Amino acid sequence: MFRNQYDTDVTTWSPQGRLFQVEYAMEAVKQGSAAIGLRSKTYIVLASVNKANSELSSHQKKIFKVDDHIGVAIAGLTADGRVLSRYLRSECINYSFTYESPLPVGRLVVQLADKAQVCTQRSWKRPYGVGLLVAGLDESGAHLYYNCPSGNYFEYQAFAIGSRSQAAKTYLERKFESFMDSSREDLIKHALFAIKETLQGEKLTSSICTVAVVGVEEPFHILDQKTIQELIESFEIREEEVADEGAAMQEQSPEPAPMDI
């Protein structure tokens, strides 16, 4: 990314047909802390990395509750994410008050995408520098959407955004075929393993990650740190047991017979 004569405002097209200000906003998403979402038929799990800038400060919140059936995880400018989550909350309240039923997830995502698109077409505005993973459950089932600063939106089985998210995407691509029939605990396990992939060898603890769940007869809520830490420890114990069994099998296997000359 570099400055040029076509990136002074968001409405100026380059000769290659690009809007650089929009691309810069998408780059801001890549620089943010990693956020991950995955879903089964009945549950959706969101997870995020939430490291503090200093030992003296608290971390920035990356997962927000929108309604009992919808929540979002963000990567990019946290201030923009906070404003958009407040907008989503307001839309859900207005719909519920008018129609006395929960707002369908797909309709909310379209409204959010329209709001982001307006900022790509007004010279006195700037695009939102945040990507949102919208997790929700409605009459048509479980949904996971990604909303981009460009105004585009996509539905996913599992997805990761933010810095070093490619490692998490690789993990999710290897495992996603089993997600639809996975239990709640298995989805949380996969989310934690995907978060671990983004840490580049750093030890995963409950203090640097947030996990939230929404599902059938389970309103959207963020898991407390104690529960997350117990899950992390149980997964680590299982990994060690599997590694020990593999080592024992290798020790028991007989050496191959030398070839006849």
mmCIF file of C-alpha atoms in Angstrom:
data_model
loop_
_atom_site.group_PDB
_atom_site.id
_atom_site.type_symbol
_atom_site.label_atom_id
_atom_site.label_comp_id
_atom_site.label_asym_id
_atom_site.label_seq_id
_atom_site.Cartn_x
_atom_site.Cartn_y
_atom_site.Cartn_z
ATOM 1 C CA MET A 1 0.000 0.000 0.000
ATOM 2 C CA PHE A 2 1.306 3.464 -0.878
ATOM 3 C CA ARG A 3 -0.012 6.951 -1.528
ATOM 4 C CA ASN A 4 -0.883 8.009 -5.059
ATOM 5 C CA GLN A 5 -2.952 10.635 -6.859
ATOM 6 C CA TYR A 6 -6.084 8.457 -6.835
ATOM 7 C CA ASP A 7 -6.444 7.893 -3.076
ATOM 8 C CA THR A 8 -7.250 11.437 -1.899
ATOM 9 C CA ASP A 9 -10.942 10.612 -1.448
ATOM 10 C CA VAL A 10 -13.181 7.580 -1.629
ATOM 11 C CA THR A 11 -15.054 8.574 -4.803
ATOM 12 C CA THR A 12 -12.011 8.796 -7.116
ATOM 13 C CA TRP A 13 -11.533 5.800 -9.384
ATOM 14 C CA SER A 14 -8.062 4.754 -10.485
ATOM 15 C CA PRO A 15 -7.458 3.829 -14.168
ATOM 16 C CA GLN A 16 -7.388 0.188 -13.036
ATOM 17 C CA GLY A 17 -10.940 0.495 -11.659
ATOM 18 C CA ARG A 18 -9.954 0.533 -7.980
ATOM 19 C CA LEU A 19 -11.087 2.609 -5.007
ATOM 20 C CA PHE A 20 -7.958 2.877 -2.877
ATOM 21 C CA GLN A 21 -9.651 4.302 0.214
ATOM 22 C CA VAL A 22 -11.886 1.226 0.345
ATOM 23 C CA GLU A 23 -8.853 -1.039 -0.046
ATOM 24 C CA TYR A 24 -7.115 0.816 2.785
ATOM 25 C CA ALA A 25 -10.144 0.174 5.002
ATOM 26 C CA MET A 26 -9.958 -3.524 4.141
ATOM 27 C CA GLU A 27 -6.262 -3.430 5.036
ATOM 28 C CA ALA A 28 -7.211 -2.039 8.465
ATOM 29 C CA VAL A 29 -9.247 -5.208 9.044
ATOM 30 C CA LYS A 30 -6.174 -7.337 8.285
ATOM 31 C CA GLN A 31 -4.163 -5.378 10.878
ATOM 32 C CA GLY A 32 -6.691 -5.965 13.675
ATOM 33 C CA SER A 33 -6.705 -8.765 16.230
ATOM 34 C CA ALA A 34 -7.926 -12.102 14.893
ATOM 35 C CA ALA A 35 -11.612 -13.024 15.113
ATOM 36 C CA ILE A 36 -13.078 -16.419 14.234
ATOM 37 C CA GLY A 37 -16.582 -17.774 13.668
ATOM 38 C CA LEU A 38 -17.914 -21.253 12.936
ATOM 39 C CA ARG A 39 -21.335 -22.872 12.962
ATOM 40 C CA SER A 40 -23.167 -26.168 13.086
ATOM 41 C CA LYS A 41 -26.854 -26.840 12.445
ATOM 42 C CA THR A 42 -27.859 -25.588 15.884
ATOM 43 C CA TYR A 43 -24.941 -23.547 17.306
ATOM 44 C CA ILE A 44 -22.654 -20.703 16.286
ATOM 45 C CA VAL A 45 -19.409 -19.917 18.105
ATOM 46 C CA LEU A 46 -17.437 -16.663 17.909
ATOM 47 C CA ALA A 47 -13.908 -16.279 19.270
ATOM 48 C CA SER A 48 -11.414 -13.421 19.276
ATOM 49 C CA VAL A 49 -7.929 -12.502 20.457
ATOM 50 C CA ASN A 50 -8.033 -9.604 22.908
ATOM 51 C CA LYS A 51 -4.511 -8.752 24.001
ATOM 52 C CA ALA A 52 -3.994 -5.551 25.969
ATOM 53 C CA ASN A 53 -1.570 -2.933 24.620
ATOM 54 C CA SER A 54 0.072 -2.677 28.036
ATOM 55 C CA GLU A 55 0.197 -4.652 31.260
ATOM 56 C CA LEU A 56 -1.297 -1.591 32.935
ATOM 57 C CA SER A 57 -4.361 -1.400 30.669
ATOM 58 C CA SER A 58 -7.412 -3.524 30.021
ATOM 59 C CA HIS A 59 -8.064 -5.091 26.633
ATOM 60 C CA GLN A 60 -10.502 -3.749 24.038
ATOM 61 C CA LYS A 61 -13.774 -5.633 23.780
ATOM 62 C CA LYS A 62 -14.025 -7.498 20.446
ATOM 63 C CA ILE A 63 -17.293 -9.425 20.777
ATOM 64 C CA PHE A 64 -20.630 -7.651 21.240
ATOM 65 C CA LYS A 65 -24.124 -8.891 21.970
ATOM 66 C CA VAL A 66 -26.694 -7.443 19.550
ATOM 67 C CA ASP A 67 -29.812 -9.380 20.589
ATOM 68 C CA ASP A 68 -30.631 -12.667 22.290
ATOM 69 C CA HIS A 69 -30.238 -14.421 18.929
ATOM 70 C CA ILE A 70 -27.443 -12.347 17.328
ATOM 71 C CA GLY A 71 -23.876 -11.343 18.222
ATOM 72 C CA VAL A 72 -20.864 -9.928 16.379
ATOM 73 C CA ALA A 73 -17.082 -10.291 16.508
ATOM 74 C CA ILE A 74 -14.930 -7.520 15.037
ATOM 75 C CA ALA A 75 -11.450 -7.010 13.622
ATOM 76 C CA GLY A 76 -10.061 -3.583 12.769
ATOM 77 C CA LEU A 77 -10.896 -0.229 14.345
ATOM 78 C CA THR A 78 -12.678 -1.050 17.591
ATOM 79 C CA ALA A 79 -14.376 2.357 17.737
ATOM 80 C CA ASP A 80 -16.019 1.758 14.353
ATOM 81 C CA GLY A 81 -17.082 -1.717 15.471
ATOM 82 C CA ARG A 82 -18.632 -0.330 18.630
ATOM 83 C CA VAL A 83 -20.675 2.233 16.651
ATOM 84 C CA LEU A 84 -21.878 -0.386 14.150
ATOM 85 C CA SER A 85 -22.820 -2.847 16.904
ATOM 86 C CA ARG A 86 -24.908 -0.089 18.508
ATOM 87 C CA TYR A 87 -26.621 0.470 15.132
ATOM 88 C CA LEU A 88 -27.361 -3.261 14.851
ATOM 89 C CA ARG A 89 -28.774 -3.301 18.372
ATOM 90 C CA SER A 90 -31.042 -0.373 17.548
ATOM 91 C CA GLU A 91 -32.331 -2.077 14.390
ATOM 92 C CA CYS A 92 -33.153 -5.248 16.338
ATOM 93 C CA ILE A 93 -35.035 -3.287 19.009
ATOM 94 C CA ASN A 94 -37.041 -1.316 16.420
ATOM 95 C CA TYR A 95 -38.008 -4.478 14.499
ATOM 96 C CA SER A 96 -38.960 -6.331 17.673
ATOM 97 C CA PHE A 97 -41.099 -3.388 18.841
ATOM 98 C CA THR A 98 -42.870 -3.099 15.463
ATOM 99 C CA TYR A 99 -43.404 -6.762 14.570
ATOM 100 C CA GLU A 100 -43.101 -8.459 17.989
ATOM 101 C CA SER A 101 -40.672 -11.037 16.577
ATOM 102 C CA PRO A 102 -36.885 -11.283 16.304
ATOM 103 C CA LEU A 103 -35.195 -9.677 13.299
ATOM 104 C CA PRO A 104 -34.052 -12.277 10.698
ATOM 105 C CA VAL A 105 -30.260 -12.446 10.544
ATOM 106 C CA GLY A 106 -30.036 -12.091 6.760
ATOM 107 C CA ARG A 107 -32.129 -8.921 6.748
ATOM 108 C CA LEU A 108 -29.960 -7.330 9.448
ATOM 109 C CA VAL A 109 -26.790 -8.184 7.515
ATOM 110 C CA VAL A 110 -28.173 -6.540 4.356
ATOM 111 C CA GLN A 111 -29.003 -3.378 6.324
ATOM 112 C CA LEU A 112 -25.461 -3.317 7.707
ATOM 113 C CA ALA A 113 -23.984 -3.831 4.226
ATOM 114 C CA ASP A 114 -26.104 -0.962 2.853
ATOM 115 C CA LYS A 115 -24.868 1.318 5.623
ATOM 116 C CA ALA A 116 -21.234 0.423 4.818
ATOM 117 C CA GLN A 117 -21.790 0.893 1.076
ATOM 118 C CA VAL A 118 -23.015 4.478 1.516
ATOM 119 C CA CYS A 119 -19.595 5.367 2.944
ATOM 120 C CA THR A 120 -17.920 4.237 -0.287
ATOM 121 C CA GLN A 121 -20.006 6.651 -2.392
ATOM 122 C CA ARG A 122 -19.814 9.930 -0.447
ATOM 123 C CA SER A 123 -16.714 12.113 -0.690
ATOM 124 C CA TRP A 124 -17.292 13.607 2.779
ATOM 125 C CA LYS A 125 -17.363 10.186 4.462
ATOM 126 C CA ARG A 126 -14.800 7.467 4.971
ATOM 127 C CA PRO A 127 -15.363 3.692 4.868
ATOM 128 C CA TYR A 128 -15.695 1.901 8.190
ATOM 129 C CA GLY A 129 -12.330 0.364 9.020
ATOM 130 C CA VAL A 130 -13.751 -2.753 10.598
ATOM 131 C CA GLY A 131 -14.861 -6.212 9.507
ATOM 132 C CA LEU A 132 -17.711 -7.923 11.329
ATOM 133 C CA LEU A 133 -18.522 -11.592 11.775
ATOM 134 C CA VAL A 134 -22.276 -11.697 12.428
ATOM 135 C CA ALA A 135 -23.517 -14.866 14.139
ATOM 136 C CA GLY A 136 -27.214 -15.480 14.514
ATOM 137 C CA LEU A 137 -30.012 -18.007 14.788
ATOM 138 C CA ASP A 138 -33.470 -17.526 13.276
ATOM 139 C CA GLU A 139 -36.331 -19.595 11.857
ATOM 140 C CA SER A 140 -34.220 -20.683 8.876
ATOM 141 C CA GLY A 141 -31.389 -22.000 11.073
ATOM 142 C CA ALA A 142 -27.906 -20.971 12.149
ATOM 143 C CA HIS A 143 -26.051 -18.316 10.152
ATOM 144 C CA LEU A 144 -22.559 -16.850 10.033
ATOM 145 C CA TYR A 145 -21.916 -13.785 7.843
ATOM 146 C CA TYR A 146 -18.877 -11.646 7.157
ATOM 147 C CA ASN A 147 -19.480 -7.944 6.474
ATOM 148 C CA CYS A 148 -16.674 -6.172 4.627
ATOM 149 C CA PRO A 149 -15.911 -2.392 4.700
ATOM 150 C CA SER A 150 -16.657 -2.329 0.949
ATOM 151 C CA GLY A 151 -20.325 -3.133 1.601
ATOM 152 C CA ASN A 152 -20.032 -6.736 0.465
ATOM 153 C CA TYR A 153 -21.278 -9.554 2.669
ATOM 154 C CA PHE A 154 -20.803 -13.314 2.495
ATOM 155 C CA GLU A 155 -22.256 -16.280 4.369
ATOM 156 C CA TYR A 156 -19.768 -18.858 5.643
ATOM 157 C CA GLN A 157 -19.612 -22.207 7.342
ATOM 158 C CA ALA A 158 -16.507 -20.968 9.154
ATOM 159 C CA PHE A 159 -14.297 -17.926 8.686
ATOM 160 C CA ALA A 160 -11.435 -15.969 10.236
ATOM 161 C CA ILE A 161 -10.470 -12.298 9.901
ATOM 162 C CA GLY A 162 -7.713 -10.120 11.320
ATOM 163 C CA SER A 163 -3.968 -10.459 11.647
ATOM 164 C CA ARG A 164 -2.485 -13.920 11.004
ATOM 165 C CA SER A 165 -5.974 -15.169 10.171
ATOM 166 C CA GLN A 166 -4.625 -17.253 7.280
ATOM 167 C CA ALA A 167 -3.295 -19.842 9.749
ATOM 168 C CA ALA A 168 -6.754 -20.104 11.325
ATOM 169 C CA LYS A 169 -8.399 -20.351 7.880
ATOM 170 C CA THR A 170 -6.086 -23.237 6.985
ATOM 171 C CA TYR A 171 -7.126 -25.076 10.154
ATOM 172 C CA LEU A 172 -10.834 -24.397 9.519
ATOM 173 C CA GLU A 173 -10.559 -25.560 5.890
ATOM 174 C CA ARG A 174 -9.129 -28.878 7.099
ATOM 175 C CA LYS A 175 -11.915 -29.451 9.628
ATOM 176 C CA PHE A 176 -15.022 -27.690 8.295
ATOM 177 C CA GLU A 177 -16.693 -30.793 6.830
ATOM 178 C CA SER A 178 -17.410 -32.071 10.354
ATOM 179 C CA PHE A 179 -18.780 -28.782 11.698
ATOM 180 C CA MET A 180 -22.428 -29.217 10.634
ATOM 181 C CA ASP A 181 -22.893 -32.265 12.873
ATOM 182 C CA SER A 182 -20.612 -31.046 15.680
ATOM 183 C CA SER A 183 -21.761 -30.576 19.250
ATOM 184 C CA ARG A 184 -21.485 -27.300 21.144
ATOM 185 C CA GLU A 185 -18.321 -28.447 22.944
ATOM 186 C CA ASP A 186 -16.661 -29.587 19.709
ATOM 187 C CA LEU A 187 -17.329 -26.219 18.050
ATOM 188 C CA ILE A 188 -15.773 -24.391 21.005
ATOM 189 C CA LYS A 189 -12.774 -26.744 20.819
ATOM 190 C CA HIS A 190 -12.272 -26.024 17.120
ATOM 191 C CA ALA A 191 -12.620 -22.268 17.763
ATOM 192 C CA LEU A 192 -9.922 -22.382 20.446
ATOM 193 C CA PHE A 193 -7.602 -24.452 18.246
ATOM 194 C CA ALA A 194 -8.108 -21.945 15.400
ATOM 195 C CA ILE A 195 -7.319 -19.045 17.767
ATOM 196 C CA LYS A 196 -4.209 -20.918 18.885
ATOM 197 C CA GLU A 197 -3.037 -21.107 15.258
ATOM 198 C CA THR A 198 -3.003 -17.285 15.061
ATOM 199 C CA LEU A 199 -0.763 -16.879 18.130
ATOM 200 C CA GLN A 200 2.402 -18.194 16.413
ATOM 201 C CA GLY A 201 3.589 -20.409 19.244
ATOM 202 C CA GLU A 202 2.404 -18.211 22.102
ATOM 203 C CA LYS A 203 0.614 -20.102 24.877
ATOM 204 C CA LEU A 204 -3.173 -19.878 24.693
ATOM 205 C CA THR A 205 -4.841 -18.763 27.939
ATOM 206 C CA SER A 206 -8.289 -17.472 28.829
ATOM 207 C CA SER A 207 -6.846 -14.003 29.497
ATOM 208 C CA ILE A 208 -6.029 -13.367 25.819
ATOM 209 C CA CYS A 209 -9.141 -14.771 24.141
ATOM 210 C CA THR A 210 -12.909 -14.351 24.286
ATOM 211 C CA VAL A 211 -15.453 -17.001 23.268
ATOM 212 C CA ALA A 212 -19.197 -16.493 22.759
ATOM 213 C CA VAL A 213 -21.959 -18.977 21.895
ATOM 214 C CA VAL A 214 -25.500 -18.746 20.551
ATOM 215 C CA GLY A 215 -27.714 -21.701 19.759
ATOM 216 C CA VAL A 216 -31.091 -23.381 19.994
ATOM 217 C CA GLU A 217 -32.579 -22.548 23.420
ATOM 218 C CA GLU A 218 -29.300 -20.815 24.330
ATOM 219 C CA PRO A 219 -29.282 -16.996 24.039
ATOM 220 C CA PHE A 220 -26.108 -15.262 22.879
ATOM 221 C CA HIS A 221 -23.643 -14.987 25.754
ATOM 222 C CA ILE A 222 -19.913 -14.676 26.353
ATOM 223 C CA LEU A 223 -18.276 -17.519 28.267
ATOM 224 C CA ASP A 224 -16.505 -16.552 31.488
ATOM 225 C CA GLN A 225 -12.726 -16.862 31.760
ATOM 226 C CA LYS A 226 -12.853 -19.766 34.221
ATOM 227 C CA THR A 227 -14.916 -21.911 31.833
ATOM 228 C CA ILE A 228 -12.625 -21.094 28.886
ATOM 229 C CA GLN A 229 -9.503 -21.937 30.906
ATOM 230 C CA GLU A 230 -10.971 -25.308 31.979
ATOM 231 C CA LEU A 231 -11.731 -26.122 28.329
ATOM 232 C CA ILE A 232 -8.205 -25.133 27.225
ATOM 233 C CA GLU A 233 -6.641 -27.302 29.935
ATOM 234 C CA SER A 234 -8.822 -30.310 29.075
ATOM 235 C CA PHE A 235 -7.851 -30.035 25.389
ATOM 236 C CA GLU A 236 -4.154 -29.775 26.278
ATOM 237 C CA ILE A 237 -4.385 -32.905 28.455
ATOM 238 C CA ARG A 238 -6.016 -34.816 25.592
ATOM 239 C CA GLU A 239 -3.320 -33.650 23.173
ATOM 240 C CA GLU A 240 -0.608 -34.849 25.572
ATOM 241 C CA GLU A 241 -2.331 -38.250 25.986
ATOM 242 C CA VAL A 242 -2.571 -38.691 22.213
ATOM 243 C CA ALA A 243 1.102 -37.715 21.826
ATOM 244 C CA ASP A 244 2.134 -40.201 24.556
ATOM 245 C CA GLU A 245 0.121 -43.005 22.907
ATOM 246 C CA GLY A 246 1.763 -42.241 19.554
ATOM 247 C CA ALA A 247 5.234 -42.351 21.116
ATOM 248 C CA ALA A 248 4.457 -45.655 22.864
ATOM 249 C CA MET A 249 3.264 -47.226 19.600
ATOM 250 C CA GLN A 250 6.472 -46.188 17.863
ATOM 251 C CA GLU A 251 8.565 -47.746 20.645
ATOM 252 C CA GLN A 252 6.632 -51.045 20.458
ATOM 253 C CA SER A 253 6.830 -51.386 16.688
ATOM 254 C CA PRO A 254 9.565 -53.901 15.688
ATOM 255 C CA GLU A 255 12.490 -52.806 13.603
ATOM 256 C CA PRO A 256 12.207 -53.756 9.915
ATOM 257 C CA ALA A 257 14.176 -56.838 8.884
ATOM 258 C CA PRO A 258 17.344 -56.097 6.882
ATOM 259 C CA MET A 259 17.053 -56.669 3.149
ATOM 260 C CA ASP A 260 18.530 -59.865 1.697
ATOM 261 C CA ILE A 261 21.679 -59.248 -0.318
#
